[in-house]
DNA sequence: GATGAATGAGGGTTCATTCAT
DNA sequence: AATGAATGAACCCTCATTCAT
């Protein structure tokens, strides 16, 4: 990937993340780099193309932080996973905003990339829950619902953190894990 | 509100919910009603206006289903709240899709409406958690994080349910409450 | 067909006929009428569309001047046909130029209309020649070749006439018929 | 003329002949040779330039096949001329297509080359007809009209032949000459 | 000679909005 | 209230051409 291509992808990520797809024009992107409009089309087929490429890159970065939880010390590893992803998001808030606020499902044109990713995440978590049940670690439950609940809780906390100046990632992760461990009620 | 106005709002809700704001044109809306484009502007200042009105209506409907949890039987009432909102969403999936997939934060132009609503919901849940802590029912925790986690879990489960043919709302609500009650681990 | 549509078709015919498809812009067309560019798209799907419509109109006008030669007095009727078409072309030289100089076969996108027309004309003439042979009026020959030769001779003479100030259509027709009647050699 | 220049001219002839001037891009031409876009401009001033050069080359090849009809055996020589040109066209159909379908007169920018050629051909034929009349071989007629008719008949037959798999050039030439000799009517 | 990244003028098209009827 | 023709700003994209290497 050439330098210009990287620059364009980065500029596009920032703009798309802040204004969305439709309120970002190709001119906005090239102007932010001080280059000519035509140059854009040397590297990307069209505006849809670069948006898809940005989302792909986002998914790739996220995936690289996700490691399969091995059975040795599942909780420690889960903790690392959550922490890793949240750290990435807090470091790169543009990326996080795209994941959280991309108008997923509203425009079939771009859904493929993120949809695939989310489905993978759902499946991953669901599989972990099922395995836990089989091992007798996780109580009996509806794994599909529970998986969604876990991902949802995680994502919403992520949204909170990226809005904060100096977010306490460790604290947030611990809080999420604590809910999973023992729920919210006072022990009797 | 006149009949035409209601018709336009309804048509717009359906279309915005399925194609998003930018892929829905004013022509699409009026054509779906078989009326002239000019008529649209008799009832709405512009396209932004009707979108905001649609979101406002959505928020209103949702709010009408949300009741403050009273201290009598908090769990029963929480249950009713969750059930009520999920039922509304499953009945009116266009509404649900707007809440879930509206490109919130990506386009500052329309954020006000939903942002206000979500902040209200976060505050509501946070307040409930705090009250629970004070009453000794809820264990010590970070209420802000926990509130976000609850809302996130709820929303993601909502997304799942509206994709299903005949969703089991009761089951989903119970599952969510069970997590809150006891977490996910097998009791030792 | 509404007034505007007719105006646009006429303006387009003139411009296409003088500059060709690619050197005529949509702006040229609307500016020649003093209307806005957007108006164009109220009446035509796109630039291709209006060009096709212009060609269709041309073909229709030409066809309306072509009458089947009846066996009564074939020569008189043939004469009338030739004269009629040449008169139309001389009256409407824009039309004639489109028929003669349209880049037929070079751009498959617009060929359909004129190709169909030319094939019809070739077939018509070929059929006439065959009938003449069967009736013993026309000498034995290759009707396909002869039909092409006739059409070609006619068209090239047409090109000549539309370049002249006050063309002698009758004379030209007579000349063409004379060749068909007796060839070019001095009688021995 | 350098090798590259010849290659470019040949590639351009093929492409222009099949897609026309505007649907052939400079990129198409250089890509068909696997060379860089910049190289093109080392040999040709611009796109117009190469098109003109292609047409010039076409005209040159055609002219080389045209010999003045000498008075010895005018018919034999006319026959050879017709045959020679048709053979060239059937051998090099790209060349023929450019001559036949070039949007002559629709775009004044490139008219000069072909116009000059056609005028020369018309003049040549017209002169031959006049000479024939003076010699008492050709009957009295309007030489201008007749010249056009001859060229037109010839060209249209040429169009037919280049569309056929294995065209019968001799037969076509004989048919054309027969018309000139005796017209189309059955001898009484 | 050859390259190919960069340019930017120019054209086609969409669509929200206006306004006279 | 309703209409729908007209508008024109805005945007995407193509492609011939240049130029530093």
XYZ file of N, CA and C in Angstrom, chain D:
564
model
N 9.724 6.623 -39.061
C 8.750 6.407 -37.975
C 9.250 5.282 -37.088
N 9.307 5.584 -35.846
C 9.848 4.595 -34.922
C 8.841 3.480 -34.630
N 9.393 2.386 -34.109
C 8.587 1.196 -33.828
C 7.404 1.530 -32.915
N 7.693 2.210 -31.835
C 6.647 2.560 -30.861
C 5.520 3.342 -31.519
N 5.924 4.263 -32.370
C 4.946 5.106 -33.040
C 4.016 4.248 -33.902
N 4.628 3.332 -34.629
C 3.824 2.443 -35.471
C 2.879 1.595 -34.614
N 3.403 1.075 -33.521
C 2.572 0.261 -32.631
C 1.386 1.063 -32.104
N 1.676 2.281 -31.716
C 0.598 3.122 -31.181
C -0.450 3.414 -32.246
N 0.006 3.726 -33.443
C -0.936 4.019 -34.528
C -1.823 2.805 -34.809
N -1.196 1.642 -34.808
C -1.956 0.429 -35.108
C -2.987 0.149 -34.017
N -2.528 0.238 -32.767
C -3.447 0.002 -31.647
C -4.598 0.997 -31.686
N -4.256 2.249 -31.964
C -5.280 3.290 -32.004
C -6.269 3.030 -33.129
N -5.750 2.619 -34.290
C -6.649 2.357 -35.414
C -7.670 1.302 -35.033
N -7.184 0.227 -34.454
C -8.085 -0.852 -34.055
C -9.146 -0.351 -33.078
N -8.691 0.364 -32.060
C -9.631 0.799 -31.023
C -10.604 1.855 -31.543
N -10.086 2.860 -32.216
C -10.967 3.900 -32.764
C -12.006 3.276 -33.683
N -11.549 2.317 -34.453
C -12.447 1.704 -35.437
C -13.562 0.919 -34.768
N -13.294 0.389 -33.578
C -14.293 -0.453 -32.931
C -15.167 0.293 -31.944
N -14.600 1.347 -31.322
C -15.372 2.040 -30.291
C -15.604 3.502 -30.620
N -14.964 3.978 -31.663
C -15.085 5.392 -31.970
C -14.107 6.224 -31.163
N -14.018 7.482 -31.500
C -13.038 8.370 -30.893
C -13.278 8.576 -29.412
N -14.504 8.847 -29.038
C -14.765 9.255 -27.665
C -14.822 8.093 -26.691
N -15.134 6.939 -27.190
C -15.168 5.782 -26.295
C -13.830 5.046 -26.266
N -12.858 5.632 -26.927
C -11.493 5.117 -26.810
C -10.689 6.126 -26.003
N -10.102 5.693 -24.920
C -9.298 6.622 -24.122
C -7.816 6.396 -24.416
N -7.037 7.396 -24.116
C -5.596 7.255 -24.268
C -5.116 6.064 -23.440
N -5.733 5.885 -22.288
C -5.361 4.739 -21.457
C -5.629 3.425 -22.173
N -6.771 3.338 -22.839
C -7.073 2.119 -23.591
C -5.939 1.798 -24.551
N -5.500 2.831 -25.252
C -4.487 2.621 -26.282
C -3.188 2.119 -25.668
N -2.701 2.835 -24.660
C -1.407 2.441 -24.089
C -1.521 1.102 -23.355
N -2.646 0.874 -22.704
C -2.798 -0.397 -21.992
C -2.784 -1.582 -22.959
N -3.360 -1.373 -24.151
C -3.393 -2.475 -25.104
C -1.974 -2.830 -25.552
N -1.037 -1.918 -25.318
C 0.362 -2.197 -25.655
C 1.197 -2.495 -24.410
N 0.584 -2.322 -23.257
C 1.316 -2.576 -22.017
C 2.401 -1.547 -21.738
N 2.178 -0.324 -22.190
C 3.173 0.715 -21.907
C 2.542 1.821 -21.055
N 3.359 2.769 -20.637
C 2.880 3.809 -19.721
C 2.171 4.935 -20.468
N 1.273 5.591 -19.744
C 0.499 6.666 -20.377
C 1.400 7.779 -20.856
N 2.418 8.087 -20.092
C 3.300 9.172 -20.474
C 3.977 8.939 -21.813
N 4.259 7.694 -22.101
C 4.955 7.359 -23.350
C 4.188 7.842 -24.575
N 2.877 7.751 -24.468
C 2.024 8.191 -25.566
C 2.404 9.591 -26.033
N 2.641 10.470 -25.064
C 2.865 11.877 -25.386
C 4.279 12.157 -25.884
N 5.078 11.118 -25.928
C 6.381 11.277 -26.567
C 6.231 11.190 -28.081
N 5.142 10.576 -28.535
C 4.986 10.349 -29.972
C 3.853 11.145 -30.594
N 2.907 11.551 -29.749
C 1.772 12.299 -30.285
C 1.479 13.492 -29.398
N 1.158 14.583 -30.078
C 0.915 15.813 -29.356
C -0.258 15.639 -28.393
N -1.305 15.002 -28.859
C -2.468 14.777 -28.017
C -3.372 13.742 -28.688
N -4.524 13.529 -28.133
C -5.401 12.474 -28.645
C -5.919 12.806 -30.043
N -6.272 14.054 -30.232
C -6.696 14.482 -31.567
C -5.626 14.138 -32.598
N -4.394 14.392 -32.208
C -3.274 14.189 -33.117
C -3.221 12.757 -33.630
N -3.312 11.801 -32.708
C -3.186 10.411 -33.162
C -4.377 10.001 -34.021
N -5.537 10.557 -33.706
C -6.705 10.221 -34.511
C -6.518 10.721 -35.942
N -6.051 11.943 -36.025
C -5.802 12.512 -37.353
C -4.754 11.681 -38.100
N -3.749 11.304 -37.389
C -2.691 10.492 -38.003
C -3.240 9.151 -38.494
N -4.122 8.576 -37.708
C -4.731 7.307 -38.118
C -5.527 7.501 -39.393
N -6.323 8.565 -39.415
C -7.126 8.816 -40.614
C -6.224 9.084 -41.816
N -5.167 9.825 -41.593
C -4.244 10.109 -42.699
C -3.671 8.816 -43.267
N -3.310 7.945 -42.389
C -2.743 6.667 -42.809
C -3.767 5.871 -43.611
N -4.995 5.904 -43.144
C -6.072 5.204 -43.827
C -6.238 5.756 -45.240
N -6.255 7.074 -45.320
C -6.433 7.711 -46.612
C -5.273 7.354 -47.545
N -4.096 7.340 -46.965
C -2.926 7.023 -47.766
C -3.010 5.612 -48.344
N -3.373 4.677 -47.511
C -3.480 3.289 -47.981
C -4.513 3.161 -49.090
N -5.642 3.855 -48.866
C -6.691 3.802 -49.885
C -6.195 4.414 -51.186
N -5.572 5.577 -51.068
C -5.123 6.274 -52.270
C -4.165 5.418 -53.070
N -3.317 4.675 -52.338
C -2.318 3.868 -53.034
C -2.978 2.792 -53.899
N -4.224 2.489 -53.594
C -4.906 1.470 -54.408
C -5.692 2.080 -55.567
N -5.779 3.387 -55.548
C -6.563 4.034 -56.591
C -5.657 4.462 -57.733
N -5.917 3.936 -58.874
C -5.141 4.351 -60.038
C -6.059 5.101 -60.992
N -5.490 6.072 -61.642
C -6.275 6.793 -62.631
C -6.670 5.851 -63.754
N -7.912 5.959 -64.139
C -8.367 5.114 -65.236
C -7.805 5.675 -66.542
N -7.045 4.871 -67.230
C -6.489 5.345 -68.501
C -7.448 4.966 -69.629
N -7.366 5.655 -70.720
C -8.372 5.494 -71.783
C -8.258 4.172 -72.542
N -7.154 3.444 -72.374
C -6.964 2.202 -73.143
C -8.144 1.272 -72.968
N -8.241 0.750 -71.746
C -9.334 -0.177 -71.489
C -10.021 0.268 -70.205
N -10.822 1.343 -70.328
C -11.361 1.974 -69.124
C -12.107 0.985 -68.241
N -12.864 0.102 -68.807
C -13.659 -0.791 -67.983
C -12.810 -1.771 -67.203
N -11.826 -2.307 -67.870
C -10.940 -3.236 -67.173
C -10.257 -2.528 -66.004
N -9.837 -1.300 -66.260
C -9.124 -0.584 -65.219
C -10.047 -0.167 -64.086
N -11.245 0.228 -64.414
C -12.221 0.577 -63.387
C -12.454 -0.635 -62.502
N -12.604 -1.774 -63.173
C -12.794 -3.027 -62.458
C -11.652 -3.262 -61.470
N -10.439 -3.062 -61.928
C -9.286 -3.291 -61.056
C -9.293 -2.349 -59.855
N -9.662 -1.092 -60.129
C -9.743 -0.111 -59.046
C -10.731 -0.548 -57.983
N -11.919 -0.837 -58.414
C -12.963 -1.240 -57.473
C -12.507 -2.461 -56.689
N -12.024 -3.427 -57.432
C -11.606 -4.662 -56.785
C -10.486 -4.398 -55.779
N -9.529 -3.599 -56.186
C -8.389 -3.319 -55.308
C -8.833 -2.686 -53.989
N -9.692 -1.701 -54.097
C -10.115 -1.012 -52.876
C -10.946 -1.939 -52.000
N -11.863 -2.675 -52.626
C -12.692 -3.585 -51.825
C -11.830 -4.659 -51.170
N -10.843 -5.129 -51.873
C -9.956 -6.135 -51.283
C -9.226 -5.578 -50.066
N -8.734 -4.364 -50.227
C -8.062 -3.730 -49.085
C -9.015 -3.648 -47.895
N -10.230 -3.236 -48.156
C -11.195 -3.061 -47.072
C -11.541 -4.374 -46.393
N -11.670 -5.407 -47.183
C -12.011 -6.699 -46.601
C -10.821 -7.260 -45.820
N -9.631 -6.957 -46.323
C -8.438 -7.398 -45.591
C -8.274 -6.633 -44.274
N -8.547 -5.358 -44.325
C -8.347 -4.509 -43.141
C -9.672 -3.842 -42.782
N -10.480 -4.605 -42.086
C -11.840 -4.114 -41.816
C -11.849 -2.940 -40.840
N -10.817 -2.858 -40.032
C -10.744 -1.696 -39.152
C -10.633 -0.426 -39.980
N -9.772 -0.512 -40.977
C -9.639 0.610 -41.903
C -10.984 0.935 -42.544
N -11.650 -0.085 -43.029
C -12.915 0.140 -43.723
C -13.949 0.781 -42.800
N -14.009 0.281 -41.582
C -14.979 0.828 -40.636
C -14.713 2.304 -40.360
N -13.455 2.668 -40.281
C -13.141 4.084 -40.062
C -13.650 4.929 -41.219
N -13.429 4.436 -42.442
C -13.882 5.192 -43.606
C -15.402 5.282 -43.639
N -16.041 4.170 -43.341
C -17.494 4.130 -43.500
C -18.233 4.803 -42.341
N -17.736 4.599 -41.166
C -18.539 5.001 -40.010
C -17.975 6.161 -39.207
N -16.826 6.630 -39.589
C -16.307 7.824 -38.920
C -17.383 8.902 -38.927
N -17.621 9.532 -37.793
C -18.722 10.509 -37.723
C -18.413 11.774 -38.486
N -18.120 11.578 -39.684
C -17.818 12.615 -40.650
C -18.888 13.698 -40.630
N -18.487 14.904 -40.541
C -19.371 16.070 -40.600
C -20.043 16.349 -39.271
N -20.041 15.365 -38.362
C -20.678 15.624 -37.078
C -19.691 16.299 -36.151
N -18.431 16.111 -36.427
C -17.444 16.787 -35.610
C -16.403 17.447 -36.493
N -16.589 18.737 -36.691
C -15.740 19.468 -37.644
C -14.253 19.307 -37.365
N -13.933 18.884 -36.122
C -12.535 18.859 -35.730
C -11.689 17.917 -36.592
N -12.297 16.840 -37.033
C -11.506 15.867 -37.775
C -11.915 15.753 -39.235
N -12.752 16.673 -39.677
C -13.289 16.513 -41.017
C -12.246 16.640 -42.102
N -11.333 17.547 -41.893
C -10.392 17.904 -42.949
C -9.868 16.673 -43.688
N -9.320 15.732 -42.939
C -8.643 14.597 -43.559
C -9.574 13.814 -44.484
N -10.664 13.337 -43.938
C -11.541 12.511 -44.760
C -12.272 13.335 -45.811
N -12.635 14.552 -45.431
C -13.342 15.393 -46.396
C -12.492 15.566 -47.654
N -11.254 15.911 -47.433
C -10.329 16.109 -48.554
C -10.285 14.857 -49.430
N -10.192 13.701 -48.749
C -10.124 12.446 -49.496
C -11.392 12.202 -50.313
N -12.527 12.369 -49.637
C -13.775 12.104 -50.350
C -13.946 13.057 -51.521
N -13.594 14.314 -51.286
C -13.716 15.274 -52.388
C -12.845 14.850 -53.558
N -11.672 14.341 -53.230
C -10.783 13.878 -54.294
C -11.422 12.720 -55.057
N -12.024 11.805 -54.299
C -12.662 10.651 -54.933
C -13.832 11.096 -55.807
N -14.661 11.977 -55.243
C -15.780 12.488 -56.038
C -15.256 13.103 -57.333
N -14.244 13.949 -57.178
C -13.710 14.661 -58.342
C -13.182 13.687 -59.376
N -12.497 12.666 -58.867
C -11.926 11.657 -59.745
C -13.011 10.980 -60.576
N -14.041 10.554 -59.869
C -15.119 9.841 -60.553
C -15.843 10.794 -61.501
N -16.064 12.004 -61.009
C -16.762 12.978 -61.849
C -15.958 13.230 -63.140
N -14.669 13.346 -62.961
C -13.826 13.573 -64.121
C -13.918 12.401 -65.099
N -13.905 11.204 -64.546
C -14.001 10.015 -65.396
C -15.319 10.027 -66.181
N -16.391 10.384 -65.467
C -17.694 10.410 -66.138
C -17.676 11.430 -67.269
N -17.137 12.615 -66.948
C -17.092 13.663 -67.973
C -16.285 13.211 -69.182
N -15.126 12.639 -68.910
C -14.281 12.154 -69.994
C -15.045 11.135 -70.836
N -15.709 10.241 -70.167
C -16.517 9.236 -70.866
C -17.561 9.879 -71.764
N -18.203 10.936 -71.236
C -19.204 11.630 -72.040
C -18.566 12.236 -73.278
N -17.430 12.886 -73.066
C -16.755 13.537 -74.200
C -16.348 12.510 -75.247
N -15.970 11.335 -74.758
C -15.549 10.298 -75.687
C -16.739 9.590 -76.322
N -17.918 9.944 -75.882
C -19.096 9.306 -76.463
C -19.361 7.921 -75.926
N -18.680 7.587 -74.849
C -18.897 6.265 -74.270
C -20.018 6.333 -73.239
N -20.026 7.407 -72.495
C -21.052 7.570 -71.457
C -22.152 8.467 -71.998
N -23.389 8.105 -71.697
C -24.515 8.904 -72.181
C -24.562 10.246 -71.472
N -25.339 11.141 -71.985
C -25.440 12.462 -71.368
C -26.081 12.346 -69.986
N -25.484 13.019 -69.026
C -26.026 12.954 -67.666
C -25.436 14.097 -66.854
N -25.907 14.215 -65.632
C -25.343 15.194 -64.699
C -24.174 14.524 -63.982
N -22.967 14.863 -64.338
C -21.804 14.114 -63.829
C -21.664 14.202 -62.311
N -22.058 15.331 -61.730
C -21.904 15.479 -60.291
C -22.798 14.464 -59.565
N -24.046 14.452 -59.967
C -24.991 13.516 -59.361
C -24.529 12.086 -59.596
N -24.191 11.805 -60.805
C -23.817 10.441 -61.147
C -22.577 9.999 -60.370
N -21.608 10.910 -60.257
C -20.407 10.552 -59.500
C -20.769 10.186 -58.071
N -21.623 10.997 -57.468
C -22.035 10.697 -56.101
C -22.740 9.353 -56.018
N -23.603 9.116 -56.959
C -24.354 7.861 -56.944
C -23.401 6.679 -57.045
N -22.411 6.810 -57.897
C -21.454 5.714 -58.065
C -20.699 5.460 -56.756
N -20.170 6.549 -56.196
C -19.411 6.389 -54.955
C -20.304 5.812 -53.861
N -21.527 6.310 -53.779
C -22.452 5.829 -52.746
C -22.749 4.354 -52.905
N -23.034 3.969 -54.129
C -23.334 2.553 -54.380
C -22.141 1.700 -53.976
N -21.000 2.158 -54.379
C -19.775 1.428 -54.067
C -19.573 1.315 -52.549
N -19.742 2.399 -51.838
C -19.488 2.390 -50.392
C -20.478 1.491 -49.664
N -21.699 1.579 -50.073
C -22.698 0.785 -49.359
C -22.452 -0.701 -49.595
N -22.038 -1.035 -50.807
C -21.696 -2.436 -51.077
C -20.473 -2.839 -50.249
N -19.550 -1.900 -50.127
C -18.386 -2.165 -49.280
C -18.805 -2.486 -47.845
N -19.734 -1.704 -47.302
C -20.220 -1.959 -45.947
C -20.779 -3.372 -45.815
N -21.494 -3.770 -46.864
C -22.065 -5.124 -46.838
C -20.963 -6.173 -46.813
N -19.985 -5.995 -47.677
C -18.952 -7.027 -47.821
C -18.144 -7.222 -46.543
N -17.846 -6.102 -45.865
C -17.002 -6.267 -44.679
C -17.766 -6.891 -43.513
N -19.059 -7.024 -43.683
C -19.814 -7.709 -42.632
C -19.913 -9.203 -42.888
N -19.537 -9.605 -44.106
C -19.678 -11.014 -44.449
C -18.421 -11.805 -44.144
N -18.640 -13.072 -43.861
C -17.522 -13.964 -43.537
C -16.535 -14.080 -44.699
N -17.030 -14.588 -45.833
C -16.149 -14.710 -46.999
C -16.837 -14.042 -48.182
N -16.656 -12.742 -48.253
C -17.373 -11.952 -49.255
C -16.901 -12.262 -50.674
N -17.845 -12.200 -51.590
C -17.539 -12.435 -53.009
C -17.280 -11.091 -53.671
N -16.026 -10.671 -53.601
C -15.689 -9.338 -54.107
C -15.892 -9.240 -55.613
N -15.392 -10.255 -56.320
C -15.534 -10.246 -57.792
C -16.994 -10.098 -58.192
N -17.828 -10.917 -57.561
C -19.260 -10.874 -57.884
C -19.836 -9.494 -57.636
N -19.446 -8.898 -56.515
C -19.978 -7.585 -56.175
C -19.536 -6.546 -57.206
N -18.264 -6.612 -57.578
C -17.745 -5.660 -58.554
C -18.493 -5.819 -59.886
N -18.678 -7.062 -60.296
C -19.383 -7.299 -61.549
C -20.801 -6.741 -61.499
N -21.425 -6.955 -60.350
C -22.792 -6.451 -60.204
C -22.829 -4.933 -60.333
N -21.871 -4.280 -59.674
C -21.828 -2.817 -59.754
C -21.583 -2.363 -61.194
N -20.664 -3.015 -61.848
C -20.357 -2.629 -63.233
C -21.551 -2.880 -64.142
N -22.240 -3.973 -63.874
C -23.401 -4.317 -64.709
C -24.459 -3.226 -64.630
N -24.655 -2.716 -63.410
C -25.631 -1.625 -63.273
C -25.205 -0.440 -64.117
N -23.927 -0.108 -64.015
C -23.436 1.017 -64.790
C -23.579 0.763 -66.275
N -23.389 -0.467 -66.664
C -23.429 -0.792 -68.092
C -24.847 -0.723 -68.655
N -25.769 -1.325 -67.902
C -27.089 -1.524 -68.514
C -28.261 -1.240 -67.618
N -27.999 -0.729 -66.443
C -29.130 -0.472 -65.554
C -29.678 -1.759 -64.987
N -30.934 -1.683 -64.588
C -31.497 -2.826 -63.870
C -32.662 -3.481 -64.603
N -33.086 -2.858 -65.689
C -34.303 -3.384 -66.310
C -33.995 -4.546 -67.252
N -34.984 -5.379 -67.384
C -34.914 -6.476 -68.347
C -34.893 -5.865 -69.748
N -34.007 -6.382 -70.591
C -33.977 -5.856 -71.960
C -35.233 -6.283 -72.676
N -35.772 -5.363 -73.425
C -36.982 -5.737 -74.170
C -36.609 -6.311 -75.518
